[in-house]
XYZ file of C-alpha atoms in Angstrom:
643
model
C 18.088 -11.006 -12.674
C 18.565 -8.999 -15.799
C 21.127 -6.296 -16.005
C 21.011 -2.297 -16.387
C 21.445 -2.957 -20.140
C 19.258 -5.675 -21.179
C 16.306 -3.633 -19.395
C 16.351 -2.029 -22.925
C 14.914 -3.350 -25.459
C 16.403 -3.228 -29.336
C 13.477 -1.276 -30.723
C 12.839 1.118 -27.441
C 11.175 4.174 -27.956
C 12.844 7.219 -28.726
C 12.136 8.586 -25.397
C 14.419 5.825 -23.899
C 17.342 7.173 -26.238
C 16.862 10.807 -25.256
C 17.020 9.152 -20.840
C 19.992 7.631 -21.985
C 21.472 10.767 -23.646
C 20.679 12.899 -20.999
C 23.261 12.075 -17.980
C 20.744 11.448 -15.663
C 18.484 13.714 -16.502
C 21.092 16.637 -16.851
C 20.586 17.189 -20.974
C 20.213 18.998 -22.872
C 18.186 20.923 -20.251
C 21.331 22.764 -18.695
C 22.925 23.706 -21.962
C 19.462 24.811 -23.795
C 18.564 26.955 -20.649
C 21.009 29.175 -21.260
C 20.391 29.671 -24.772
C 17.944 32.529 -25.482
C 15.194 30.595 -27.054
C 11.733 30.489 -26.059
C 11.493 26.346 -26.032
C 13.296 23.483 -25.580
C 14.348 21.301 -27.995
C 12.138 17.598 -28.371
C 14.988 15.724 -26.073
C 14.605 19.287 -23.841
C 10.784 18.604 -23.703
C 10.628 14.956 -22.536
C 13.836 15.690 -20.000
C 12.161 18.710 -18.424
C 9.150 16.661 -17.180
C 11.854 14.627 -14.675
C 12.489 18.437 -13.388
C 8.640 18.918 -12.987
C 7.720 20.818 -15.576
C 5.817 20.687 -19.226
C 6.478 22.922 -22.693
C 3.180 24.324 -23.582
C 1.306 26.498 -26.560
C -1.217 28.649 -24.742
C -3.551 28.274 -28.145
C -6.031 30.987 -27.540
C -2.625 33.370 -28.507
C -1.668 31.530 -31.460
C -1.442 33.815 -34.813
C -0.536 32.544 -37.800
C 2.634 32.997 -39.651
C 4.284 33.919 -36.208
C 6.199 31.605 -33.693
C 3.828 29.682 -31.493
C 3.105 31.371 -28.054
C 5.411 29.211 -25.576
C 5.055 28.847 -21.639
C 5.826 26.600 -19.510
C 3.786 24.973 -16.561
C 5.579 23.980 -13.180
C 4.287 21.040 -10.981
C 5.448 21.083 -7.114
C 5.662 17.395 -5.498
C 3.603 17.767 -2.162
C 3.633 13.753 -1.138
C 0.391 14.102 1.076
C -1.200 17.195 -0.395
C 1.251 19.343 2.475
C 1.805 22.406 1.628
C 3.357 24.244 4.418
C 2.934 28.222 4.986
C 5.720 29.406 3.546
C 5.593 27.665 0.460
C 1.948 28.445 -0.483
C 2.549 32.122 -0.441
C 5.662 31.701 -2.481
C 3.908 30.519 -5.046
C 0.912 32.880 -4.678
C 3.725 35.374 -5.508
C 5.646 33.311 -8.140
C 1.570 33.254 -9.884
C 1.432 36.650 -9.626
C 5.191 37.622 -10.713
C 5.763 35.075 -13.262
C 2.602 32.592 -13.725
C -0.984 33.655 -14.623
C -1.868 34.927 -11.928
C -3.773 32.101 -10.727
C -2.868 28.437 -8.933
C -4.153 25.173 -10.003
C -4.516 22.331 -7.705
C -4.089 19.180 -8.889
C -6.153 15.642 -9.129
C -3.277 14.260 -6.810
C -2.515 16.594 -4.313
C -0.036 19.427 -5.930
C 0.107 22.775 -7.269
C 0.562 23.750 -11.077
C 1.520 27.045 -11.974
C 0.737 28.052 -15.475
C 2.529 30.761 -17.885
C 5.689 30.713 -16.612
C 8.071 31.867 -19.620
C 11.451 29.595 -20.366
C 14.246 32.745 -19.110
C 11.874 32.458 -15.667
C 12.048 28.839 -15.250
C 15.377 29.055 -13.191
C 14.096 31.573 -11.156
C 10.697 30.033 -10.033
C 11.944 26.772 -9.187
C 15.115 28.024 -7.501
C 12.605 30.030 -5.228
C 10.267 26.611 -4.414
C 13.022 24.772 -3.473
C 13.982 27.251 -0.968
C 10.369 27.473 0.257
C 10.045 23.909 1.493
C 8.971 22.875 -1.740
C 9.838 20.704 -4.922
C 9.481 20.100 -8.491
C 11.719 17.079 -8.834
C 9.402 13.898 -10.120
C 6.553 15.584 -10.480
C 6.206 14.845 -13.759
C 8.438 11.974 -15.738
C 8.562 8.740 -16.017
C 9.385 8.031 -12.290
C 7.270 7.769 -8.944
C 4.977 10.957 -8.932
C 4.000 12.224 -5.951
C 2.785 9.940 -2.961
C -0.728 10.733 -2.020
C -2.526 10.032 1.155
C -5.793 11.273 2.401
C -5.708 15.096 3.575
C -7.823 14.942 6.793
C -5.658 15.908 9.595
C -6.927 13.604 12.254
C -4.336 14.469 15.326
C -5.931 11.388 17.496
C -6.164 9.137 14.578
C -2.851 7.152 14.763
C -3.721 5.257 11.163
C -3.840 9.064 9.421
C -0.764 9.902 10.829
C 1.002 6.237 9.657
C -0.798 7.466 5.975
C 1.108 10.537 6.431
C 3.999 9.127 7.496
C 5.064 6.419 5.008
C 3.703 8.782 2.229
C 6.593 10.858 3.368
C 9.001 7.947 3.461
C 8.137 6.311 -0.184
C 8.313 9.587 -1.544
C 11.617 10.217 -0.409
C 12.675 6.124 -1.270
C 11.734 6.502 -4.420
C 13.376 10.418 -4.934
C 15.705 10.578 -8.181
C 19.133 10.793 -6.767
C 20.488 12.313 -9.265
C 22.422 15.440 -8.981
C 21.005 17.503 -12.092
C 17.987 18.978 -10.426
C 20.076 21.078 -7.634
C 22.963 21.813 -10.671
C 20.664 23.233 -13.053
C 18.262 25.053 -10.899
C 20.125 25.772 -7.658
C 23.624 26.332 -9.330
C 24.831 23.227 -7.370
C 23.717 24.164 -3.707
C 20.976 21.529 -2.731
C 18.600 23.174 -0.367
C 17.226 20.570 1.921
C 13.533 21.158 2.753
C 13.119 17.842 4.897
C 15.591 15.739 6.480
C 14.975 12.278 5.074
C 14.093 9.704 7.362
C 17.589 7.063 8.109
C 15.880 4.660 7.449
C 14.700 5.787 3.954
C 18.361 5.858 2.776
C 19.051 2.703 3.955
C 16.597 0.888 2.399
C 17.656 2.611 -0.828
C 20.791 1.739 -0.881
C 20.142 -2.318 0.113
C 20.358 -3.646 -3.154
C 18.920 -7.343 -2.879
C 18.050 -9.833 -5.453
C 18.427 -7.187 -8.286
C 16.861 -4.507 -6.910
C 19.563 -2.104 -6.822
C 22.159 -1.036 -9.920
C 25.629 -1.136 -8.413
C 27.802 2.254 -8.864
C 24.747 3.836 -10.069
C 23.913 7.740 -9.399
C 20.487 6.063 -9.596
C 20.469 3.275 -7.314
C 16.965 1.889 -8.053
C 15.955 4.068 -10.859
C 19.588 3.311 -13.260
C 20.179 5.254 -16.309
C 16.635 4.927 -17.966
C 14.355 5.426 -15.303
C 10.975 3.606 -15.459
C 8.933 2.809 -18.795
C 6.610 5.500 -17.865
C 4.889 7.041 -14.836
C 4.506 5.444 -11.562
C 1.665 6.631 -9.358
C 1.270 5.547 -5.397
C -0.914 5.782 -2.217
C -1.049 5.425 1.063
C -4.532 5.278 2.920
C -6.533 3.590 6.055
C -9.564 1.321 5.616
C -12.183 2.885 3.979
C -11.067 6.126 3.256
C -11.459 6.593 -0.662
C -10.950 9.874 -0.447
C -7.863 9.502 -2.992
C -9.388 6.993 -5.395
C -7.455 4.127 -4.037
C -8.514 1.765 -7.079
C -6.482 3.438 -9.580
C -2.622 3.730 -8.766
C 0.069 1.598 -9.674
C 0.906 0.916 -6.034
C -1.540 1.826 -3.228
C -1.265 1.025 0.500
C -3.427 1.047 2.956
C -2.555 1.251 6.873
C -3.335 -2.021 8.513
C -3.413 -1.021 12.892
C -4.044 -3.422 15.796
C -6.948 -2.629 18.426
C -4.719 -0.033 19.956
C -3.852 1.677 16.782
C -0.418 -0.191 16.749
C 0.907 -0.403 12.761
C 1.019 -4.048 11.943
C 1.750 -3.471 8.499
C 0.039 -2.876 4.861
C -2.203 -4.385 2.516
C -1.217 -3.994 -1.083
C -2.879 -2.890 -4.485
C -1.402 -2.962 -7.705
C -2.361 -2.639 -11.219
C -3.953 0.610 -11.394
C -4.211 3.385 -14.028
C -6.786 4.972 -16.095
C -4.661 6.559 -19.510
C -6.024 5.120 -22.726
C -5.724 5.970 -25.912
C -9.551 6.570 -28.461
C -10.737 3.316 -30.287
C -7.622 1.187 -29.946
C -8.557 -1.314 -27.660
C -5.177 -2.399 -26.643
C -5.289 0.959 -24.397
C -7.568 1.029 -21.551
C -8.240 2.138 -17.998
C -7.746 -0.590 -15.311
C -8.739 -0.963 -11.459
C -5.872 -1.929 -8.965
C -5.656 -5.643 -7.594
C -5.535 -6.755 -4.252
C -1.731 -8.450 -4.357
C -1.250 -9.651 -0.638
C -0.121 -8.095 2.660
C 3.695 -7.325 4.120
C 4.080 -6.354 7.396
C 5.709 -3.113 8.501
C 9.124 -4.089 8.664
C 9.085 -5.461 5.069
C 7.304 -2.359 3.310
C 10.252 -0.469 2.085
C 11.249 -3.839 0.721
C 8.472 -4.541 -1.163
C 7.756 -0.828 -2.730
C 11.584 -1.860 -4.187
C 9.962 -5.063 -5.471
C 7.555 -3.782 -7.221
C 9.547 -0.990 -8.553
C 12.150 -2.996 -9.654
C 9.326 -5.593 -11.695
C 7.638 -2.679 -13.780
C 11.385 -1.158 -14.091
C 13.538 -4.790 -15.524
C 9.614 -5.870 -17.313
C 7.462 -3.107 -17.949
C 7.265 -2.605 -22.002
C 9.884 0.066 -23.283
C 8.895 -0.495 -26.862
C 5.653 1.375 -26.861
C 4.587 3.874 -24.188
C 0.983 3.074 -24.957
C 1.899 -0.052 -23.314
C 4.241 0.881 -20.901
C 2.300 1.299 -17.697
C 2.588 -1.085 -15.010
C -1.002 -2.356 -15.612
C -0.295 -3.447 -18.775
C 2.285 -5.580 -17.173
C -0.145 -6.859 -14.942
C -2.722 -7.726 -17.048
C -0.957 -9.545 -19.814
C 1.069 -11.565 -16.973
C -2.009 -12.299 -14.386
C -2.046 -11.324 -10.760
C -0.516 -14.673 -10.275
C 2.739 -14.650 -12.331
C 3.203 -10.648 -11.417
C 3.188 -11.511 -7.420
C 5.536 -14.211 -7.895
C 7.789 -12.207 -10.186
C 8.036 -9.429 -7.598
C 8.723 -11.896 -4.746
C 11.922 -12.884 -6.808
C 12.999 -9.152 -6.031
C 11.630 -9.108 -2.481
C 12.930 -12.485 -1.350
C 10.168 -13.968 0.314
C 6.145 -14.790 -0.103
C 3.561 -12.627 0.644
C 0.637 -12.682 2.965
C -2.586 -13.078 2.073
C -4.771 -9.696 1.920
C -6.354 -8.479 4.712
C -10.082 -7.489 5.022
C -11.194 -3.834 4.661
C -14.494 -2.282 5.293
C -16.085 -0.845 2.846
C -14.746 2.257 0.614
C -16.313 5.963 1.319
C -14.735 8.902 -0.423
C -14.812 11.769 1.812
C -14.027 15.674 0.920
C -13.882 16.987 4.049
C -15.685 20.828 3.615
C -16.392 22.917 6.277
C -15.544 22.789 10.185
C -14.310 20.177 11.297
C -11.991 18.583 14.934
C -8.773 17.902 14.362
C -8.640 15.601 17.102
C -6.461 17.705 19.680
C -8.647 20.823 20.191
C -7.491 22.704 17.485
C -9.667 22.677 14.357
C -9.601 22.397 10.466
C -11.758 23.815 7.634
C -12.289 22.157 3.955
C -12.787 24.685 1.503
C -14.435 23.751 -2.051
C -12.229 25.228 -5.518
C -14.677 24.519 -8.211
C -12.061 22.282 -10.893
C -9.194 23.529 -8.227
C -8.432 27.038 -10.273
C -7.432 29.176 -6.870
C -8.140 32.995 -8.516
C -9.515 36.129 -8.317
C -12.226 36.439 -10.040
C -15.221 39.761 -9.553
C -16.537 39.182 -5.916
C -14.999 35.735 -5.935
C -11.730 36.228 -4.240
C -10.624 33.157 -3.152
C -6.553 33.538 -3.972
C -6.752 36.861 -1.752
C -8.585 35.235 0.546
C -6.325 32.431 1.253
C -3.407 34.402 0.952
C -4.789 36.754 4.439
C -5.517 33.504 6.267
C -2.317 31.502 5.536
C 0.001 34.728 5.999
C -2.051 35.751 9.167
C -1.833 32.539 10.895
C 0.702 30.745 9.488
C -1.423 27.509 8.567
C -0.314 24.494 6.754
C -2.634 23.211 4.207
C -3.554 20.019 2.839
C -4.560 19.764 -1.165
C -7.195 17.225 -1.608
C -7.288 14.425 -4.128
C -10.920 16.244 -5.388
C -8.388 19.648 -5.782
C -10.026 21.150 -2.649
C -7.560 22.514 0.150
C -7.698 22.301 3.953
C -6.552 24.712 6.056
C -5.397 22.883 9.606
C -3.874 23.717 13.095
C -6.386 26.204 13.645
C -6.737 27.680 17.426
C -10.881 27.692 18.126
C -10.201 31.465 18.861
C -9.405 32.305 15.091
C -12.310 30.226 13.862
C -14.902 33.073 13.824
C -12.409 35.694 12.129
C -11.384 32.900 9.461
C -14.636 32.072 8.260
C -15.258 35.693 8.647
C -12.488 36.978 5.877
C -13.960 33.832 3.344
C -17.054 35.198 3.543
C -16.322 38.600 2.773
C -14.005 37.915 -0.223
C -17.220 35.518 -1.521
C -15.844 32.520 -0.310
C -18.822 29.465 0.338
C -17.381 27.746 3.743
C -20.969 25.775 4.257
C -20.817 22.606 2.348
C -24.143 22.218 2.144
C -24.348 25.427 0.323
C -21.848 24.257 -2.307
C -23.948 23.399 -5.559
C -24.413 19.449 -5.409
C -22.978 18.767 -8.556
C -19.902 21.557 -8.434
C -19.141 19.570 -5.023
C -18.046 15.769 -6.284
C -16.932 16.870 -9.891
C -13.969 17.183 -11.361
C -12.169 18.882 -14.538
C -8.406 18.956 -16.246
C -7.432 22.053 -17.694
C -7.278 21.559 -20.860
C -7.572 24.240 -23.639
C -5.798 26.129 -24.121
C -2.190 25.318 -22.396
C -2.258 21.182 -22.523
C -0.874 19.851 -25.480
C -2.896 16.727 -25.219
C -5.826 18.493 -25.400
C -8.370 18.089 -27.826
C -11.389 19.867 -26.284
C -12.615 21.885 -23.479
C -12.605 20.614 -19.704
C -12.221 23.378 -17.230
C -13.446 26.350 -18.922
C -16.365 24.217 -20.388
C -17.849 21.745 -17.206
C -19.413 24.568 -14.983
C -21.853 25.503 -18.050
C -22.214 21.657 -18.573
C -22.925 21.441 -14.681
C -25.663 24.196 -15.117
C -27.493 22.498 -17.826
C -27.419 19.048 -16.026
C -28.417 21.224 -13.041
C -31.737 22.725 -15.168
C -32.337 19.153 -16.260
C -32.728 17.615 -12.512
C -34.847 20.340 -11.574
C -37.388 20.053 -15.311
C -37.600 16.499 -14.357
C -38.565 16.495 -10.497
C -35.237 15.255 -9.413
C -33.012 18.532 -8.200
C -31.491 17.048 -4.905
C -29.810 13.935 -6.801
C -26.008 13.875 -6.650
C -24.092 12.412 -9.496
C -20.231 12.547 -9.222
C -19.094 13.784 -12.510
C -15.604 14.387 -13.997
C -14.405 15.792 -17.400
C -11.116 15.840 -19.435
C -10.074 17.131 -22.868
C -8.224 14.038 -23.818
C -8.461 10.225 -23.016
C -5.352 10.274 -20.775
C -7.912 10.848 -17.862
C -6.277 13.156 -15.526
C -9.434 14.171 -14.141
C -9.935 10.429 -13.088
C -13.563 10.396 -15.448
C -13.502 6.429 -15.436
C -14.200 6.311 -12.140
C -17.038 8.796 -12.552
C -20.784 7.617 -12.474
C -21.146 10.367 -15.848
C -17.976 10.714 -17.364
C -17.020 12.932 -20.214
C -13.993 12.467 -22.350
C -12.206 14.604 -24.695
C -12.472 13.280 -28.464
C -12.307 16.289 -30.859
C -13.655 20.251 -30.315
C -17.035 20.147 -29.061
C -17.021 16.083 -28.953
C -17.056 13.771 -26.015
C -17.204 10.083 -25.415
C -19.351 9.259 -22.215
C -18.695 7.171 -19.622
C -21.700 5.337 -17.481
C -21.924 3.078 -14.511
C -19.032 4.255 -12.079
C -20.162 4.391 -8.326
C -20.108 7.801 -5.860
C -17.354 5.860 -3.700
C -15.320 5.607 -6.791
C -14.562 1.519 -6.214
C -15.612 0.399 -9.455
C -14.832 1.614 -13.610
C -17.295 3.201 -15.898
C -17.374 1.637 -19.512
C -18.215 3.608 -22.511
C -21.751 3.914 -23.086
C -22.057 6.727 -26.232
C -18.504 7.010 -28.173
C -18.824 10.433 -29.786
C -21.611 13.024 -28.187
C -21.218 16.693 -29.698
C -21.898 19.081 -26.355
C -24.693 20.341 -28.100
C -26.926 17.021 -27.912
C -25.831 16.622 -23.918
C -29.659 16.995 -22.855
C -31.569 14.788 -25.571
C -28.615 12.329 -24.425
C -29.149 12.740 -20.838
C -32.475 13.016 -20.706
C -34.094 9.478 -21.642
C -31.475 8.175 -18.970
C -32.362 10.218 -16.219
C -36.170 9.649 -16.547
C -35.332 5.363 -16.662
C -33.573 5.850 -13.350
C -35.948 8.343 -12.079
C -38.935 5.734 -12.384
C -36.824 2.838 -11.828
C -34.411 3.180 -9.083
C -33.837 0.992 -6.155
C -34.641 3.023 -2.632
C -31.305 5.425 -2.290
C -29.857 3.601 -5.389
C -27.500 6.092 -7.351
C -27.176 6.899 -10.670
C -23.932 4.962 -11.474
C -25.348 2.230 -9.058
C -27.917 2.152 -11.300
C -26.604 2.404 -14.850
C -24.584 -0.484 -13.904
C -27.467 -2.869 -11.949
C -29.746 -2.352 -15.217
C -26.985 -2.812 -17.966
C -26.616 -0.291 -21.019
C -29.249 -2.737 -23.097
C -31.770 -1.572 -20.538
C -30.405 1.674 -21.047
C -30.461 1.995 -24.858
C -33.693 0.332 -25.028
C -34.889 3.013 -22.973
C -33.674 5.924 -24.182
C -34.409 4.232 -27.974
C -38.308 4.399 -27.601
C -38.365 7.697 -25.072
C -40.493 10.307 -26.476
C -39.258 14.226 -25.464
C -41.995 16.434 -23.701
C -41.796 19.828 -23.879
C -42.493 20.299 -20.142
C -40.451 23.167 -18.862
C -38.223 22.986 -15.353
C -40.394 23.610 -11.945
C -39.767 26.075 -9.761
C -39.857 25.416 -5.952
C -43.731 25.722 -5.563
C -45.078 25.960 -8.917
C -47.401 23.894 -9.921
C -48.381 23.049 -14.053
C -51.963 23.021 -15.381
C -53.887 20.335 -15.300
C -53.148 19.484 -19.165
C -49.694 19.515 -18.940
C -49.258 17.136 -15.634
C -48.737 13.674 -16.882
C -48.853 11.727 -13.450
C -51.351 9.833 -12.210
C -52.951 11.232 -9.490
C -53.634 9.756 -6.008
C -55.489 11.628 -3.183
C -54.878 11.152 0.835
C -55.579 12.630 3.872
C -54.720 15.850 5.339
C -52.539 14.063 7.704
C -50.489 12.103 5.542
C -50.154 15.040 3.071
C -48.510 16.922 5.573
C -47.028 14.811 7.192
C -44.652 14.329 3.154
C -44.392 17.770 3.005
C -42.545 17.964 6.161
C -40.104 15.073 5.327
C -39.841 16.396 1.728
C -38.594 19.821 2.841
C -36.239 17.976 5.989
C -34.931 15.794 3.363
C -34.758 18.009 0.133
C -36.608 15.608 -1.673
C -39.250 16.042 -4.120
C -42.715 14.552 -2.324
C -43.394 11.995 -5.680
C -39.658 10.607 -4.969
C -40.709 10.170 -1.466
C -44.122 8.432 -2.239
C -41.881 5.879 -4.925
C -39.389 4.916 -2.275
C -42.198 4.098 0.321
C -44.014 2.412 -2.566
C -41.262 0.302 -3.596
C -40.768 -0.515 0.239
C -43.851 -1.825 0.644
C -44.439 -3.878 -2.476
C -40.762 -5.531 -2.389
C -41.822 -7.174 1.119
């Protein structure tokens, strides 16, 4: 197996160097922090992300000739998406005292707080900690934090394994170094959670290379991983945390009696590219094998240990595990990682179908207590005119002392909820303007999904979150002008191609290239099981409905019964599309309004008469099923002529 050293290569990256320089991840983060500067140095920068945190330039402040307007954004680790009472109103404070004044959920189950200014870090991550929170691996190029689907299903054994070895990876794959409790607590390391026995044990078996002997970082060693390493845990058919694109997912394998037997395993994951260089692209997990319970710490070593002694440290465009995976071939990566893990693998288990799930509204917990989903439009938790959502939360969570769960979507659930406080809790949403019916939520605003973006992320080359709910409300106006209002399409948006808002698994996905211009992204499926390829590579904003619009018509007249747009873009193939859309001629028929009806010369259907009967008979299932009467009459149509 190799050794600590030879894991580098001679022409690393530079990030590498500044790992190595730091002493496990303690510079020069504790010696710049008490300089008074507003920024860390470039070393500072890349170091800080280990400690949960990114340097940022909110750019809507910049003025020229003058410094540029530093600020700092803090990450907590929350494996599951738990965020227990006292923590969220700490950092509903810590927004208010040092941040922005708002929270951010994230696309995998934490909290960002934005604005936080350098001589404030100390003091905002010192009060987390003692909260029952954490920064530590957030960000950095380590494990980042385990997610697991949020539903808190009391009588559901297999959600409660999901939450369970979440927990216990998590705290496996921990950094063990020291420097996070020096720097920020002044040496005193709070402990939020005891860690499992087990856990530490496992850590500390070092077996065929796994471990680095004498190490402060037994598994991790003195330069970390290549870059990032993202896991899950969930139960069959659950999607709701887009299973398809970690490095490492797992998903809870029970007997008949609910008994954990063990896991099956997906690897390969990851959806960060890089615009036009084709070496860079996103990539759907594998399925690897099976291991049974007993053998799961074992293998999450394994496969650790493979991306850590093989994954490329040369260039970080290249340096994610499922690069690894796909130059080497599910094959030769399986057998690799059974060097580490000592033995062979079974073969993977079957798994129903995928669903993703979001979980709004009222719903059982399973032991007569209930929980409610509530819907953050791109997860910014604020207060905002009559929309007073932070406040809001902030009476519930203090009032009752409810734990939360953040959602891989960046919705939150509220749980442990007595049926006696159900009426007053929905009552205080609604009055601070708070939507708690799901089927109220706008059908679009409900499955998409936006990173921030301008004006705090570096990376950013263009609008997400400030942009998509305009974007949403032109898509909106274009379903309704073309007869087609009710269809959901699962949409996501980011500023840059890294894809934290997950947009290649979207069935419309829109992707940051340059202010104002987006690549899009077709063919990705509701349940999120399958990638979107580029179908348009630079759309300015302006052009999104002469884009749209020749696309939406083909699948309006085309579609399969119940068949959905992604479904669709990817059953007819983007020749069909482009043919399509090549030869469509624009009307300049105007939206429809729920029971208007055009003149006669501007209608260009063909019209069919029937019966009283029948006519009402499709009004009444059009208005039970929200569906336009003509879609109803071209399903039943395409019924009968397929038999």
């Amino acid at each position: 197996m190799m050794t600590e050293g030879s894991t580098i290569q001679k022409k690393s990256s530079k990030v590498e160097g500044m790992k190595e320089r730091s002493n496990f991840l303690r510079e020069p983060i504790a010696t710049e922090l008490q300089q008074d500067t507003t920024h860390f140095s470039e070393d500072g920068i890349q170091i800080l992300k280990f400690h949960g945190s990114y340097q940022q330039d909110n750019r809507d402040n910049r003025v020229k000739g003058q410094e540029k307007d530093y600020q700092f954004m803090l990450r907590t680790r929350n494996p599951g998406g738990f965020i227990p009472h006292q923590l969220y109103l700490a950092l509903e404070n810590l927004s208010e005292e040092y941040g922005n004044n708002t929270l951010r959920v994230t696309t995998r189950q934490g909290y960002q707080i934005h604005g936080i200014l350098k001589k404030n870090l100390k003091s905002v991550i010192s009060t987390i900690v003692n909260s029952m929170g954490s920064t530590l691996g957030a960000c950095g190029d380590l494990n980042r934090n385990v997610m697991a689907p949020p539903a808190p299903y009391k009588n559901r054994a297999d959600y409660q394994y999901a939450w369970e070895y979440a927990d216990k990876i998590a705290d496996l794959l921990t950094p063990q170094t020291g420097a996070y409790y020096e720097i920020w607590l002044d040496g005193e390391k709070a402990i939020t959670a005891e860690e499992a026995p087990e856990v530490k044990a496992y850590r500390q078996k070092n077996f065929n290379g796994s471990n680095f002997s004498n190490s402060e970082e037994p598994i991790y060693g003195t330069y970390y991983l290549p870059r990032k390493f993202k896991c899950s845990v969930t139960v069959p058919g659950d999607n709701s945390i887009d299973v398809y694109t970690h490095d490492l997912s797992l998903v809870v394998i029970t007997d008949k009696k609910g008994n954990l037997q063990g896991f099956n395993i997906l690897a390969g994951g990851g959806l960060g590219r890089t615009h036009r260089k084709d070496e860079t692209f996103a990539r759907s997990a594998d399925e690897i094998g099976y291991v049974h319970k007993d053998d799961v710490f074992d293998l999450v070593k394994a496969i650790v240990a493979t991306q850590r002694d093989y994954g490329d440290r040369t260039d970080r465009r290249q340096a994610r595990m499922k690069y690894l995976i796909n130059d080497w071939g599910v094959e030769k990566f399986t057998a690799k990682l059974e060097e580490f893990f000592g033995k062979k693998l079974e073969a993977f288990k079957p798994l129903p179908e995928w669903k993703y799930e979001d979980y709004l509204g009222w719903h059982e917990q399973g032991d007569g207590k209930l929980f409610i989903g509530i819907s953050v439009e791109n997860g910014r938790v604020k207060n905002e005119g009559k929309f007073q959502l932070k406040e809001a939360l902030k009476k519930v969570i203090e009032k009752y002392e409810l734990p939360t769960r953040l959602t891989a979507n960046h919705n939150i659930i509220l749980y442990e909820i007595e049926p006696q406080w159900q009426e007053d809790i929905s009552q205080i949403f609604v009055n601070h303007g708070i939507e708690i019916n799901p089927e109220n939520v706008n059908h679009l605003t409900r499955y998409s999904m936006a990173c921030p973006a301008l004006p705090t992320c570096g990376l950013a080359t263009t609008e997400s979150e400030r942009i998509l709910p305009s974007i949403l409300e032109r898509i909106d106006a274009l379903l309704s002008k073309l007869n087609i209002a009710q269809e959901n399409i699962v949409i996501r948006m980011t500023g840059c191609p890294n894809g934290c808002a997950r947009p290649y698994m979207a069935e419309l996905g829109f992707v940051g290239d340059s202010p104002n211009v987006y690549q899009m992204w077709l063919g990705g499926c509701p349940n999120q099981t399958r990638l979107a390829r580029v179908y348009v590579d630079k759309l300015n904003i302006a052009n999104l409905e002469k884009f749209l619009e020749p696309l939406l018509v083909f699948f309006r007249d085309n579609k399969k019964n119940s068949e959905t747009f992604g479904d669709f873009c990817h059953r007819v193939g983007f020749d069909a599309l482009e043919k399509f859309a090549n030869k469509y001629k624009f009307s300049e028929k105007k939206a429809v309004k729920k029971g208007e009806k055009l003149p006669r010369k501007k209608r260009n259907e063909h019209r069919v008469s029937i019966n009283e009967e029948w006519y009402q008979k499709l009004k009444i299932t059009s208005t039970q099923q929200e569906k336009p009467m003509n879609q109803i009459v071209i399903e039943a149509l395409e019924s009968y002529f397929s038999k």
